[in-house]
Structures are given as C-alpha cells and as structure tokens.
Coordinates of C-alpha atoms and ligand atoms in Angstrom, one line a residue:
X1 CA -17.3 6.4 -16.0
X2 CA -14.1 5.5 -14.6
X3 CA -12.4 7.6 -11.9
X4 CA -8.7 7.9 -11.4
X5 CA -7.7 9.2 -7.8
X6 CA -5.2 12.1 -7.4
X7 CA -3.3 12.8 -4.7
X8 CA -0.5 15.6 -3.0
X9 CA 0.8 15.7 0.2
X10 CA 1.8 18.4 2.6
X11 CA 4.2 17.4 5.2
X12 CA 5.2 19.0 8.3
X13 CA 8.2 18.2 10.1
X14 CA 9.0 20.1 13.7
X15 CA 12.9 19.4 13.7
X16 CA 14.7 17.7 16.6
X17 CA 17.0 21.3 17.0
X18 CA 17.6 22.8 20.6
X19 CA 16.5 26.3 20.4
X20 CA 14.0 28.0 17.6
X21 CA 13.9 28.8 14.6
X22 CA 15.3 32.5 14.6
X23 CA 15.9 33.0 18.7
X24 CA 17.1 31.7 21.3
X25 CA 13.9 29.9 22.8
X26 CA 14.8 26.2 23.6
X27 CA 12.1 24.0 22.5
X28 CA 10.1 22.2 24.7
X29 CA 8.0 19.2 24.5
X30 CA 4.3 21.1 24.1
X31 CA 2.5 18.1 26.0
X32 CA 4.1 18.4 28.8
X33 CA 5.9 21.3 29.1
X34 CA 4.0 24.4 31.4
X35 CA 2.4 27.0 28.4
X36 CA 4.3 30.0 27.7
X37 CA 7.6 28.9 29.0
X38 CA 9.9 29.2 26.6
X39 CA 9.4 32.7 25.2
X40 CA 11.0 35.5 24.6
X41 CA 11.0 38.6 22.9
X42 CA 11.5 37.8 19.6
X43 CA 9.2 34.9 18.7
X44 CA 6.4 36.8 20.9
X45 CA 7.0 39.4 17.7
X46 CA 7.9 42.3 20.3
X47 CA 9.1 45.4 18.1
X48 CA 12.4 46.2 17.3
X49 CA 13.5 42.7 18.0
X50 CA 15.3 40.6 14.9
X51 CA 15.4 36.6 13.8
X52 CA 18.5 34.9 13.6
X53 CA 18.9 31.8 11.1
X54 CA 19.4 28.5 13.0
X55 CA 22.1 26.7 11.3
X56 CA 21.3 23.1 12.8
X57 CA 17.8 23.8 11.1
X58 CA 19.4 24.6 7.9
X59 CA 21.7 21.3 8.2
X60 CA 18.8 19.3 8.9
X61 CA 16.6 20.7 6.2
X62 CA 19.5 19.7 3.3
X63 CA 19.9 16.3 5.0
X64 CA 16.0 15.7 4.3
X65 CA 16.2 17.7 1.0
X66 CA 19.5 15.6 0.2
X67 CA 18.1 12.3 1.2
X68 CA 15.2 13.1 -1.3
X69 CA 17.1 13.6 -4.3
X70 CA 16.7 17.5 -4.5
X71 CA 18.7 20.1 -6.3
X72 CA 19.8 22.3 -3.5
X73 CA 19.3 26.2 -3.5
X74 CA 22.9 28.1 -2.8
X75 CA 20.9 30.7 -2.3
X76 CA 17.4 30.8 -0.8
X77 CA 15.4 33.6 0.7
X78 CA 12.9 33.8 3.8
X79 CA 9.3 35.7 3.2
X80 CA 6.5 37.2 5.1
X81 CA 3.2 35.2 5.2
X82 CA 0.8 37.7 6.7
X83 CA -2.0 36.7 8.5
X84 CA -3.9 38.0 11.9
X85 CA -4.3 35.1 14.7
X86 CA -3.6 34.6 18.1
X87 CA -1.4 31.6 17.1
X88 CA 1.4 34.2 15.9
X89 CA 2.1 36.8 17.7
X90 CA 3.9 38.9 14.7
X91 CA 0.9 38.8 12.8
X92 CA 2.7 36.9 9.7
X93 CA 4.9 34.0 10.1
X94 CA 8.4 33.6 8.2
X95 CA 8.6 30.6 5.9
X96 CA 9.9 30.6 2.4
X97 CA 8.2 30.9 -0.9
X98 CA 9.5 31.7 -4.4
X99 CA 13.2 30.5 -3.9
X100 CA 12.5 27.6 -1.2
X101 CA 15.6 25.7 0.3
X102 CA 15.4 22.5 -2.4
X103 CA 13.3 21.4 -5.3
X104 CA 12.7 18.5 -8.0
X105 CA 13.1 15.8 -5.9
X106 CA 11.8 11.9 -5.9
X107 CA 11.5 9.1 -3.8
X108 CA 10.5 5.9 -4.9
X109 CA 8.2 3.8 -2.8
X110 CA 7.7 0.1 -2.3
X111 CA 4.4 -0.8 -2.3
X112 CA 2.2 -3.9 -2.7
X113 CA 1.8 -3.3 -6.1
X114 CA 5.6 -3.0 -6.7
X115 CA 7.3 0.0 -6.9
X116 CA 6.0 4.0 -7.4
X117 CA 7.8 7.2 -8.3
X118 CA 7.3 10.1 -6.6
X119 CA 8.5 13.9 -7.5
X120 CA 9.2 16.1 -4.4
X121 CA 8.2 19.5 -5.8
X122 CA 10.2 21.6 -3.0
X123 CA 11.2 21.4 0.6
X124 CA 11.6 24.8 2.6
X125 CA 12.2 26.1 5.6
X126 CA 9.2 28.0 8.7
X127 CA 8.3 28.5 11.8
X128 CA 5.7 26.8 13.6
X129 CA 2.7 28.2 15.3
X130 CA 1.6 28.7 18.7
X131 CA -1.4 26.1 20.2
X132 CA -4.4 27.0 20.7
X133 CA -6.9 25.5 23.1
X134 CA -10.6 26.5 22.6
X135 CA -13.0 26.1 25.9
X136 CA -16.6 26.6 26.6
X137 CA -17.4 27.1 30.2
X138 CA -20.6 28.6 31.9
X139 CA -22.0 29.5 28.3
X140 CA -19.0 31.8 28.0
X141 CA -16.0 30.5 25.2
X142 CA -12.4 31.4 25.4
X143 CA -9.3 30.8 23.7
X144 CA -5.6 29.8 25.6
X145 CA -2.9 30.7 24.0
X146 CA 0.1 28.9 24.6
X147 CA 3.3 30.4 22.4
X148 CA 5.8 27.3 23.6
X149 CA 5.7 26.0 20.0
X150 CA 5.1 29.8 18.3
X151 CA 9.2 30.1 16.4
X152 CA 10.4 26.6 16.6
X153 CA 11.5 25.3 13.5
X154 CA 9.5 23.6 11.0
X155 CA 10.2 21.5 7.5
X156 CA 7.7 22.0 4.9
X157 CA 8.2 18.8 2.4
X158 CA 5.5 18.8 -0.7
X159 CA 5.2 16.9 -3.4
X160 CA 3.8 16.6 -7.2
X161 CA -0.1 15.7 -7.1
X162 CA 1.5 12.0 -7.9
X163 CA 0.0 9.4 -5.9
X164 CA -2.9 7.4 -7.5
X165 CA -4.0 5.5 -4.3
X166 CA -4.5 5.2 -0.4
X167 CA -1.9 2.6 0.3
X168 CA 0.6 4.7 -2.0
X169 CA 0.2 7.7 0.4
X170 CA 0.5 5.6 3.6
X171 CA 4.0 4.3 2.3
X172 CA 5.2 7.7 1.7
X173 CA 4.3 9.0 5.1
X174 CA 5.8 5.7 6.6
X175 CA 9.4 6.3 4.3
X176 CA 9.2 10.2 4.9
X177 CA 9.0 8.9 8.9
X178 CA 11.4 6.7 8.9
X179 CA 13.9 9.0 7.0
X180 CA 13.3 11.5 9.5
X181 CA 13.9 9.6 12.1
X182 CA 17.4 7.9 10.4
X183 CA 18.3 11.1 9.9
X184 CA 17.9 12.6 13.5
X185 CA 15.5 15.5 12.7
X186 CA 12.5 14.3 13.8
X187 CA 11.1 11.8 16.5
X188 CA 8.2 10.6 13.9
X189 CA 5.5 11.0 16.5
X190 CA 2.4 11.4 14.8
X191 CA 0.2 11.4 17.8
X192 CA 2.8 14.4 19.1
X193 CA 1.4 16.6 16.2
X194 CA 4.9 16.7 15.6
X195 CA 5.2 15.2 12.4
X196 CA 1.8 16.4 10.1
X197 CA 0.8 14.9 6.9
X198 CA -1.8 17.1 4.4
X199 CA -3.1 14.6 2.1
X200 CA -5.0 17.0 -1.2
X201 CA -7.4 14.4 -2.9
X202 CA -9.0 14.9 -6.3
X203 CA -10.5 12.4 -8.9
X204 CA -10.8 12.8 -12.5
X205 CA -11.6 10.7 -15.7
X206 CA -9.2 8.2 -16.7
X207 CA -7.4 9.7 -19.4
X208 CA -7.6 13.2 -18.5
X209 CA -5.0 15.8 -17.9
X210 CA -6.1 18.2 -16.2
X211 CA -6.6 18.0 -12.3
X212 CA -9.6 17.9 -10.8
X213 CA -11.2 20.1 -7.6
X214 CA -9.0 19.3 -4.4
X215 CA -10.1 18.7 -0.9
X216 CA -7.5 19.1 1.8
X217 CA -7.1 16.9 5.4
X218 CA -6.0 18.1 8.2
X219 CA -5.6 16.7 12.0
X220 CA -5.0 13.0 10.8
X221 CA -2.5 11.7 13.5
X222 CA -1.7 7.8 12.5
X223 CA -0.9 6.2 9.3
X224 CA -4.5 4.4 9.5
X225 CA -6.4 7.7 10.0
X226 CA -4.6 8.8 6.7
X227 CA -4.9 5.7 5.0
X228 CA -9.0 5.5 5.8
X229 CA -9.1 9.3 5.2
X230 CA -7.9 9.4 1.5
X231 CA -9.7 6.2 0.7
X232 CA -13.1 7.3 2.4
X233 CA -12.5 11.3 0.2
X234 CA -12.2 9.3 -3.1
X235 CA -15.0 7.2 -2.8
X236 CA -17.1 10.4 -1.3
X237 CA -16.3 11.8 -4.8
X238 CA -16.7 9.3 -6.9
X239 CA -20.0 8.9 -5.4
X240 CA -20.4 12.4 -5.4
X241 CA -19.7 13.1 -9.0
X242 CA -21.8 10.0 -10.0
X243 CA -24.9 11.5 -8.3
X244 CA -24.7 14.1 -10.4
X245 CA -23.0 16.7 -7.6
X246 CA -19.9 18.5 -7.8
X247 CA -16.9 18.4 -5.6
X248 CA -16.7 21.5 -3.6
X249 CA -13.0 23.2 -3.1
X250 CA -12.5 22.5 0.9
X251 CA -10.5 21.9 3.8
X252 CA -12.1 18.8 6.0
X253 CA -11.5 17.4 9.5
X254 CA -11.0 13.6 10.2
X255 CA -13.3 12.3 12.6
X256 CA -11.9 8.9 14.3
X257 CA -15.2 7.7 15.9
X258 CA -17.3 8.1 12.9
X259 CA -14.4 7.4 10.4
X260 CA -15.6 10.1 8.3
X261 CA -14.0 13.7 7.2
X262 CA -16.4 16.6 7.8
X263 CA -16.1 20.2 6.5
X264 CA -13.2 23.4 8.3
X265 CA -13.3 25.6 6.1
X266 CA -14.4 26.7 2.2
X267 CA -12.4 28.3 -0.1
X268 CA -14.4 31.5 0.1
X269 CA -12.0 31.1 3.7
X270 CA -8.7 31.8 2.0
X271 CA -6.5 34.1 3.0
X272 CA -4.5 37.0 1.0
X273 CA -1.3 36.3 2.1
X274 CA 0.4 38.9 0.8
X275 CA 4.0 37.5 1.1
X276 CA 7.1 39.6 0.7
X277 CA 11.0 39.2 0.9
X278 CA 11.6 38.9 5.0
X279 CA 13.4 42.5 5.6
X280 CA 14.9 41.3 8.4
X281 CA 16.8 38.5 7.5
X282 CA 19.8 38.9 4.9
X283 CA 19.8 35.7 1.8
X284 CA 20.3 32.1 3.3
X285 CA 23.5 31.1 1.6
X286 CA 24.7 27.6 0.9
X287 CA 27.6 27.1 0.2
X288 CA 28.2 23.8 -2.4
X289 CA 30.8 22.6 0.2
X290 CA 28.5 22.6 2.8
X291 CA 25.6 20.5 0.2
X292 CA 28.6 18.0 -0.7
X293 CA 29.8 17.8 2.8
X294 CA 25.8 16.9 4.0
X295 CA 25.7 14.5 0.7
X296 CA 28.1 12.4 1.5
X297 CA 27.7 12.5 5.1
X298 CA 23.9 10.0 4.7
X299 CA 23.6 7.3 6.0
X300 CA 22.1 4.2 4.3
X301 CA 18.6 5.6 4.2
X302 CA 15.7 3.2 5.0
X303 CA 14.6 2.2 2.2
X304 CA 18.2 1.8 0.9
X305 CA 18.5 -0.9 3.6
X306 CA 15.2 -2.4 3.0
X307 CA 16.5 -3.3 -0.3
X308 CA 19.6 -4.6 0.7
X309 CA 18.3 -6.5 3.5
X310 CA 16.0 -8.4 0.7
X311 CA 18.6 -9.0 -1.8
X312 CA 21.3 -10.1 0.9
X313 CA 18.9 -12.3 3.4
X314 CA 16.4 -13.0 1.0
X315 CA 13.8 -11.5 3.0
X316 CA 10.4 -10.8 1.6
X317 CA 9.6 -6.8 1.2
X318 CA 7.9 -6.7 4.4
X319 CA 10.0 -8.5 6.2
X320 CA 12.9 -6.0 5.0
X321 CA 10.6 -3.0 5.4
X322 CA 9.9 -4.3 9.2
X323 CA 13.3 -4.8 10.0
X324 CA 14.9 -1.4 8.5
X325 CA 11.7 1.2 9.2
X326 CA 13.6 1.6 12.9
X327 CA 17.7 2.2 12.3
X328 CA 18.3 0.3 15.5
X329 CA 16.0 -2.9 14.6
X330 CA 18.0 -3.3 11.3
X331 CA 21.4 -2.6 13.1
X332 CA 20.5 -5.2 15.9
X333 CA 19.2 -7.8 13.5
X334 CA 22.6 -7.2 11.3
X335 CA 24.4 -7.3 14.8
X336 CA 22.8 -10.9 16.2
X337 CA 23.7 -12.7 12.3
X338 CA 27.0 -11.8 12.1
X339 CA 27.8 -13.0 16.1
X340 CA 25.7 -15.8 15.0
X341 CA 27.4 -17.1 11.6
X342 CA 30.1 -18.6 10.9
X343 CA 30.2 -18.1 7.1
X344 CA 29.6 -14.9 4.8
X345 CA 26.9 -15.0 3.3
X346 CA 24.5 -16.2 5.8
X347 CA 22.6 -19.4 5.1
X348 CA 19.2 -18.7 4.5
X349 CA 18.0 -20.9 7.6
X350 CA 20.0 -18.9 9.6
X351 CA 18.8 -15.8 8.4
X352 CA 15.1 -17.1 9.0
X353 CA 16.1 -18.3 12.8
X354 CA 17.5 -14.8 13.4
X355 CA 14.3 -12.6 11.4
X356 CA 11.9 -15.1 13.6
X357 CA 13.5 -14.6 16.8
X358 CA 14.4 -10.4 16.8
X359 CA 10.5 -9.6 14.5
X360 CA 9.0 -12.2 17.1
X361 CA 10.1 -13.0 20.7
X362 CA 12.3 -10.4 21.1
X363 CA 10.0 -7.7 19.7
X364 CA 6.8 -8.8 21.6
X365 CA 8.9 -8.4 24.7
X366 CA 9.8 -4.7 23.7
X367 CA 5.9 -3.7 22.7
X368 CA 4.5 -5.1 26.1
X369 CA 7.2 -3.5 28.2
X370 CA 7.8 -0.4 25.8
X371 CA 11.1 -1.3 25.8
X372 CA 13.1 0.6 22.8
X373 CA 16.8 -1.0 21.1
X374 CA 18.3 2.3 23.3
X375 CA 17.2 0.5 27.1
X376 CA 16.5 -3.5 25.6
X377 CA 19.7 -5.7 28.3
X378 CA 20.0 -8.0 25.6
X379 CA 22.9 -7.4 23.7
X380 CA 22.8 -8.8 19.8
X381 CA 26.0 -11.3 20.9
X382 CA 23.8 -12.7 23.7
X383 CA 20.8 -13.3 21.7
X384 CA 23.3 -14.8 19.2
X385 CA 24.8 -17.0 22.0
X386 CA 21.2 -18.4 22.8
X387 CA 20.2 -19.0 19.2
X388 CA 23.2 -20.8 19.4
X389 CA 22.9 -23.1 22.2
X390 CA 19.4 -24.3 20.7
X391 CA 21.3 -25.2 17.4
X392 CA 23.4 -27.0 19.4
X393 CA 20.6 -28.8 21.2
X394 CA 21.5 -28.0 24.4
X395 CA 18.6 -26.4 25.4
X396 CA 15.6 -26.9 23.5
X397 CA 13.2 -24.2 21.8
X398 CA 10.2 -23.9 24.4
X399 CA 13.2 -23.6 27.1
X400 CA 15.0 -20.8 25.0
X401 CA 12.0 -18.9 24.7
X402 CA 11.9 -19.1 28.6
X403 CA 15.6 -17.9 28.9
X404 CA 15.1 -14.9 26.7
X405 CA 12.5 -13.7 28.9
X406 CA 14.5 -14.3 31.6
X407 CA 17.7 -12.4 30.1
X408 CA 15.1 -9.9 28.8
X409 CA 14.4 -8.6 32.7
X410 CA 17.8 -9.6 34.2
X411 CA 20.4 -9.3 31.5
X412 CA 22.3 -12.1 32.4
X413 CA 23.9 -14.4 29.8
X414 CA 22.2 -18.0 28.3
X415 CA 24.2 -19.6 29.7
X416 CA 24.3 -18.3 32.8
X417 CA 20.6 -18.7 33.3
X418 CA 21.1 -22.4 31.9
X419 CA 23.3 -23.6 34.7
X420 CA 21.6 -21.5 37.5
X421 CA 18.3 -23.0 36.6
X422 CA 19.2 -26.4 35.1
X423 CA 17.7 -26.1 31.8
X424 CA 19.9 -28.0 30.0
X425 CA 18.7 -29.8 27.1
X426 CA 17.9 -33.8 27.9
X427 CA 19.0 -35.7 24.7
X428 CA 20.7 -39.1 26.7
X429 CA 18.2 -41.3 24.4
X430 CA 18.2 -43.8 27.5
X431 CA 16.7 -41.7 29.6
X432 CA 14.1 -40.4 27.3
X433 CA 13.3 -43.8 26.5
X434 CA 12.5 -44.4 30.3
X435 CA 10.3 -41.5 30.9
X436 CA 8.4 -42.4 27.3
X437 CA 7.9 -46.2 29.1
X438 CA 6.8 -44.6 32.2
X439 CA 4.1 -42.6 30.6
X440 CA 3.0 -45.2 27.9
X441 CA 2.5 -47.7 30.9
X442 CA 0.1 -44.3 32.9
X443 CA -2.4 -44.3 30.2
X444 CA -3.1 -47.6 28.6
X445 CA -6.1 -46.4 27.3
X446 CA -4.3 -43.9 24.9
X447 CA -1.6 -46.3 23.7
X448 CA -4.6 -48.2 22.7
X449 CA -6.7 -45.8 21.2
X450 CA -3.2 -45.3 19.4
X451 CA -2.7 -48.6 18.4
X452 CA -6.3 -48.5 16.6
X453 CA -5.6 -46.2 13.9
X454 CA -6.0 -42.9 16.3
X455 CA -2.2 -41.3 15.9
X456 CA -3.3 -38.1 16.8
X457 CA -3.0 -38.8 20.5
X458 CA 0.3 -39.0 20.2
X459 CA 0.4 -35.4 20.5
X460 CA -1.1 -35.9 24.0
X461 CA 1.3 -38.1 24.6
X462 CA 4.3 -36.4 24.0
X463 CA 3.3 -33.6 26.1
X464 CA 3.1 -35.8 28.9
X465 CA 6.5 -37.3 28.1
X466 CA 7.6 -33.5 28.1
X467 CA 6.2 -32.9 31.4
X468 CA 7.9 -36.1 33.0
X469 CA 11.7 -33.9 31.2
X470 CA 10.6 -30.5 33.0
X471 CA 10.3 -29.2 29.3
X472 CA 13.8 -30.4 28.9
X473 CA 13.1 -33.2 26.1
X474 CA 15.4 -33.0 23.0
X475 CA 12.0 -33.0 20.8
X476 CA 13.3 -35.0 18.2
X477 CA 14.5 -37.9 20.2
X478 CA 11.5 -37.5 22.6
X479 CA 9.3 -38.3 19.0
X480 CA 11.5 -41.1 17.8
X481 CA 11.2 -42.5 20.8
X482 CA 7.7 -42.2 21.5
X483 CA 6.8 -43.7 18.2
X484 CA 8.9 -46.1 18.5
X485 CA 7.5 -47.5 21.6
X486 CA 3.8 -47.0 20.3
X487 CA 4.4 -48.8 17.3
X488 CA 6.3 -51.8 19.5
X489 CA 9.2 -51.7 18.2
Ligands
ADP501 P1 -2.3 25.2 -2.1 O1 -1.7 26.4 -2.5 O2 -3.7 25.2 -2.0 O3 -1.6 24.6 -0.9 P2 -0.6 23.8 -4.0 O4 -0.8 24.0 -5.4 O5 0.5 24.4 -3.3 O6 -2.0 24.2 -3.3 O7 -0.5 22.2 -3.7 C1 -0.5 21.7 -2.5 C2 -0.5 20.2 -2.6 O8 -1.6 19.7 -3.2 C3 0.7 19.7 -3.5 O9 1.2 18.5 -2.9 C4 0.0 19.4 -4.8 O10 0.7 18.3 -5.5 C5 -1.4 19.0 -4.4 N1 -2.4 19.3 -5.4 C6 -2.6 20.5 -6.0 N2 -3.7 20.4 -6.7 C7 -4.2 19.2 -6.6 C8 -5.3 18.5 -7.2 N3 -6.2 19.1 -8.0 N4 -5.5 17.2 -6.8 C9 -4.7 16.6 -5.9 N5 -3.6 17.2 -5.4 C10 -3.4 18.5 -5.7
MG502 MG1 -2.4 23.6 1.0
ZN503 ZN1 12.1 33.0 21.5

C-alpha cells in the first residue's frame, strides 16, 4: 500500500508592537529581561480591570492577513478560551474563534519540485502566555512563573491540511519568516520561541479522501528540527500502519539529540474550552478604508522579489530565494548592480560578478563577524567601486578579495586602501616578463620537468612568478607570459 503524507500547520507569531495586547505592559525581550517585570494589573487578570484593543496589533495582523491573500473581516470578535494554568493568570486567555480577523487565503511556494499552492484557512488575533520554568531540586519540584510574556500580542496563522511533504512545510515556514520579517512584525527568531511553527502530520491511502489520525509537534525551534520532524512522523506511520498498528491521536515533543519525537500528551488530555463572546471588549471593527489603505501600502513581498530577481538577473531559484529571504540582502545586491552598470538591463556577467561577490565574500565576512546589512561599513557604491577597479584590471582578484576585508573593518574606500598599500595591479608586460625569467632561471628542474610533457607544474610556477609581483600579477599576462617563456618562444 501506498501512503500519501498530510500536513497543517499552526503558526505563532509574537508581533514586533511596543506594549501588549490589551494593556499597557511594554514587551520585553523574555531571555533577557528580569521575570515579572513588565506587569500590571490587567494582564495579571486582577478583577475589575478591562483589555484595550492594540491597534498596531491589529495593523500588523491585516498586513500578514493581506500579504497572504485573505478576505479581511470588517467585523471580527474576541472570545474566551478557558482554561486553569499558572501560565494565565485570568484563567482563560482572549483570542478569537468563530469570526477570526481573516480567512481563505493562499500562498504559493517555490520548491524543488516547482511550485505548490497553499490555502490559509484563517489568521486571528491572541494573547500569549506566561513562561514557565519547571525545577527539581533536593527531591522537591517547583514551578517559576514568569508573566513578562503573559498579554503580549500574538498572530495565530493556520492553514488547510495542504502540504504533501517535509521540504513543502520547511518552505512555508521559511516564506511565512521572511514575510514577517519584510513586513516588520516579527524578528523571525525561531530559537527566541518567538516565532512557533505546529506542524499536524497524518498519512492516508493514495486516493483517499478522507483525512487520516493527526499527530501534533510542538517545541521545534529551526527549520531543520521541522523539516527532520515531519519527515521522521511520516515514516513512524507508515511504518506504523504497515505493522499492522494504528496511529494514536497525540501531541509529541522533538528531541534534538536523539532526532526523534516522543509523546506530551493524548487526546484523552483535551481540554473543554468552553469559549464565549469576550464581554469585555466591544466588536473589532475594520473599516474597508483601513484594509485598502494596508493593501496598498505592501511592499514587494519576498517571494514577489525572488521571482523578479530570477526573471530580471537570470538567477537560478535559489540564488533568488538567497538573495530576497532578507529585505536588506536583496536591496544591497539591487544597490551594488545599478552603481555598478552602466546599461539597463544588466549583462548577465555582471549580474554573476555582483551575486558571487555580495552571496560569497561579502556574506562570509558578515556570518563570521555577525555583522547584519543595518551595521556592515561597506556601502553598495563602494563594493561597486571595487568590482570595478578589478574589471578594470587595476587590481587583480586575490588583491580585491584582500581590500574588501580590509574596507570590511575600516570602511575606507578601494581605492583608498589601493594607494595606501600599493596594490595596484602590475600589468607592464615588460616587467612581468622579467620576474617570469627570473623564476624560470631559479628552478631549472621544473622548466624541465615542463619541457617533458609535465604542464602541470606550471601551476607551481606561476605562483612563484606571483610571489616575485607581491600578488600584484595581471593573471592573464602573468600566464601568457609564462607559457610563452616555457615553450621558448
Ligand atoms: P485542532 O482543533 O486540533 O487544532 P484543527 O482542525 O483546528 O485541529 O486543525 C489544526 C491544523 O491541523 C490545521 O492546520 C489543519 O489543516 C491541520 N489538520 C487537521 N486535521 C488534520 C489531519 N487529519 N492531518 C493533517 N493535518 C490536519
Ligand atoms: Mg491544534
Ligand atoms: Zn499589563
């Protein structure tokens, strides 16, 4: 029998606002910030205290909602989830459930296989929970209780059970992260807990309808964890199924060292929530002014740009993806091209000099330093102006991968650091030829070796050649020139 994975995902999204949800708490960063902090009366669920609607939350919620195609709600209502935990001081926690925010939306994703629709089935509006930290010391075990994050506002995205495999689930939570992040909401750190993705997996015939038993992820906290997780849950119930067994209903953990999911909780677990309208907070009302105002008011969205970029530059989908994933890495790329060309459109050699140098020098400097595009000294114009004096061929490629480290630490110009440090490219033919005599005449035993069939050693001797020019060689006329000589000419 042939199995046919299904998938849905849950997605949480703290959002990038300054105070709370529904007071006036600001919100802190939870892993550094001292617990209980930022509290007050009203997200600590003291009576006769009421919520307030934040409208930066709201705005941010219809960007997402817009950005993912959805019809928007003008009118939307807040309920009661009840539930009795220390994480929520209330005792229920306000979200929204028959008449979220948005609904029907899609994205479409580009993945290795090609390209993969995905229905959004609604996107609402919560608050998140407090943190609890559970300790066992001297044979006694506690709970802390820290109520920093208990109110602060939270985007609840979910989709249609529509994804048929790992690497289509990975891509989603890598657009939804990037859109987030174009978009200002959210920071995208996984490893935060700020950003949380809920992967459901099922399998089921080929050919059948009907959806078979779900298990639910929690805790994953990098795209790899997610990626391994889904894969590792279908092939558990495949195998599973095949055996003979049947797929239990369940909520599992991910555990990193083993890579494998182990049981939280069974269904016999859930909860009653008995929801109801929120009494304390009156409709949320959009208006379609303010939808039309946030519709036109999106940027190029990620993958918009990802497109573009492959269409335009003639990028491969990666490439584009890598490029456009961070706004300011697509910006700065666009940025060094035009400074750098002199005719629209681009030629495609100097799209690939530009995608090489920003995707390879450039951004191994940034990972090793964890330097981001908002700090980086090198401004696209200055990259542009070194990419152009190695077109030129006044300084050669090894030397401008020197000066952009150099301008990487100091900011000071190409050119600049050229004159400063005499870099200049050596292309006078005469006095390569000289240094390619002087070396030839060093090692006799090579030009022979040479001059029996053994080319290859011309590699060593060019890099002796090169080290006679300080690195400064023209490598084209250092070549010539060197063969030349070999082959007694
Ligand atoms: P719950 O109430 O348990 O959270 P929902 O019906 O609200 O379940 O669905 C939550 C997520 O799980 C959605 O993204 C949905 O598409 C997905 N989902 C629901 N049932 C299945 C299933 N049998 N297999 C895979 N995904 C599912
Ligand atoms: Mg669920
Ligand atoms: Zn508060």
């Amino acid at each position: 029998m042939q199995y046919e994975p299904v998938i849905g995902l849950e997605v949480h999204i703290e959002m990038l606002t300054r105070s709370k949800m529904f007071c006036a708490c600001p919100v802190v960063d939870s892993t550094n910030a001292a617990p209980n902090t930022a509290v007050c009366p009203v997200c600590a669920g003291h009576p006769g205290t009421l919520p307030v609607i934040n409208g930066q939350a709201v705005e941010f919620a219809l960007r997402v909602a817009a950005a993912l195609e959805c019809e928007l709600a003008p009118i939307s209502i807040f309920a009661r989830k009840n539930y009795f935990y220390p994480d929520l001081p209330k005792g229920y926690q306000i979200t929204q459930y028959e008449q979220p925010l948005a609904e029907n939306g899609k994205i479409t994703l580009q993945t290795s296989k090609g390209e993969k629709l995905i229905r959004i089935r609604r996107v609402h509006l919560e608050e998140d929970t407090g943190k609890l930290t559970h300790v066992e010391e001297n044979g006694h075990s506690f709970s802390l209780v820290d109520l920093n994050r208990a109110g602060v506002s939270l985007l609840e995205i979910v989709t249609e059970p529509d994804f048929r495999s790992a690497e289509q689930v990975r891509v989603y939570a890598e657009s939804l992260r990037a859109l987030v992040r174009y978009l200002g909401v959210n920071s995208g750190d996984l490893e935060k807990g700020v950003m949380r993705i809920e992967p459901n997996i099922s399998v089921r015939p080929f050919g059948q309808d009907e959806l078979g038993t779900k298990v639910e992820i929690k805790n994953l906290n990098s795209f790899r964890a997610l990626e391994r997780g889904v894969a590792y849950e279908i092939n558990r119930h495949i195998e599973l199924i095949n055996s003979g067994g049947k797929v239990a209903q369940e909520t599992v953990g991910w555990d990193e060292n083993k890579q494998v999911t182990f049981s939280q909780r069974s269904k016999e677990d859930a909860h009653d929530y008995r929801y109801f309208p929120e009494p304390d907070l009156p409709p949320l009302l959009v208006s379609k002014h303010w939808m039309d105002d946030v519709r036109s008011a999106l940027p190029e969205l990620p993958w918009q740009r990802s497109q573009r970029f492959a269409q335009d530059y003639g990028l491969s989908a990666t490439e584009s993806w890598q490029l456009a994933a961070e706004k300011a890495a697509g910006e700065y790329f666009e940025a060094v091209l035009t400074s750098l060309v002199t005719s629209r459109p681009p030629n495609p050699a100097e799209v690939r000099t530009v995608y090489a140098w920003v995707t390879g020098e450039l951004f191994a400097l940034m990972n090793i330093s964890g330097t981001g595009f908002d700090t980086l000294k090198i401004q696209p114009n200055a990259l542009a102006e070194l990419l152009k004096m190695i077109a030129a061929g006044q300084v050669n490629q090894n030397t401008g991968k020197a000066i952009l480290v150099t301008m990487f630490a100091s900011s000071q110009s190409a050119a600049q650091i050229v004159s400063e440090q005499g870099l200049s490219q050596v292309s006078d033919v005469q006095m390569i030829t000289e240094l390619v005599s002087a070396a030839l005449a060093e090692n006799p035993t090579e030009v022979a070796n040479y001059r029996a069939g053994k080319t290859t050693v011309i590699n060593f001797l060019f890099g002796q050649v090169m080290r006679k020019a300080g690195g400064k060689a023209n490598p084209q006329v250092l070549r010539s020139e060197l063969e030349r000589l070999l082959q007694g000419n």
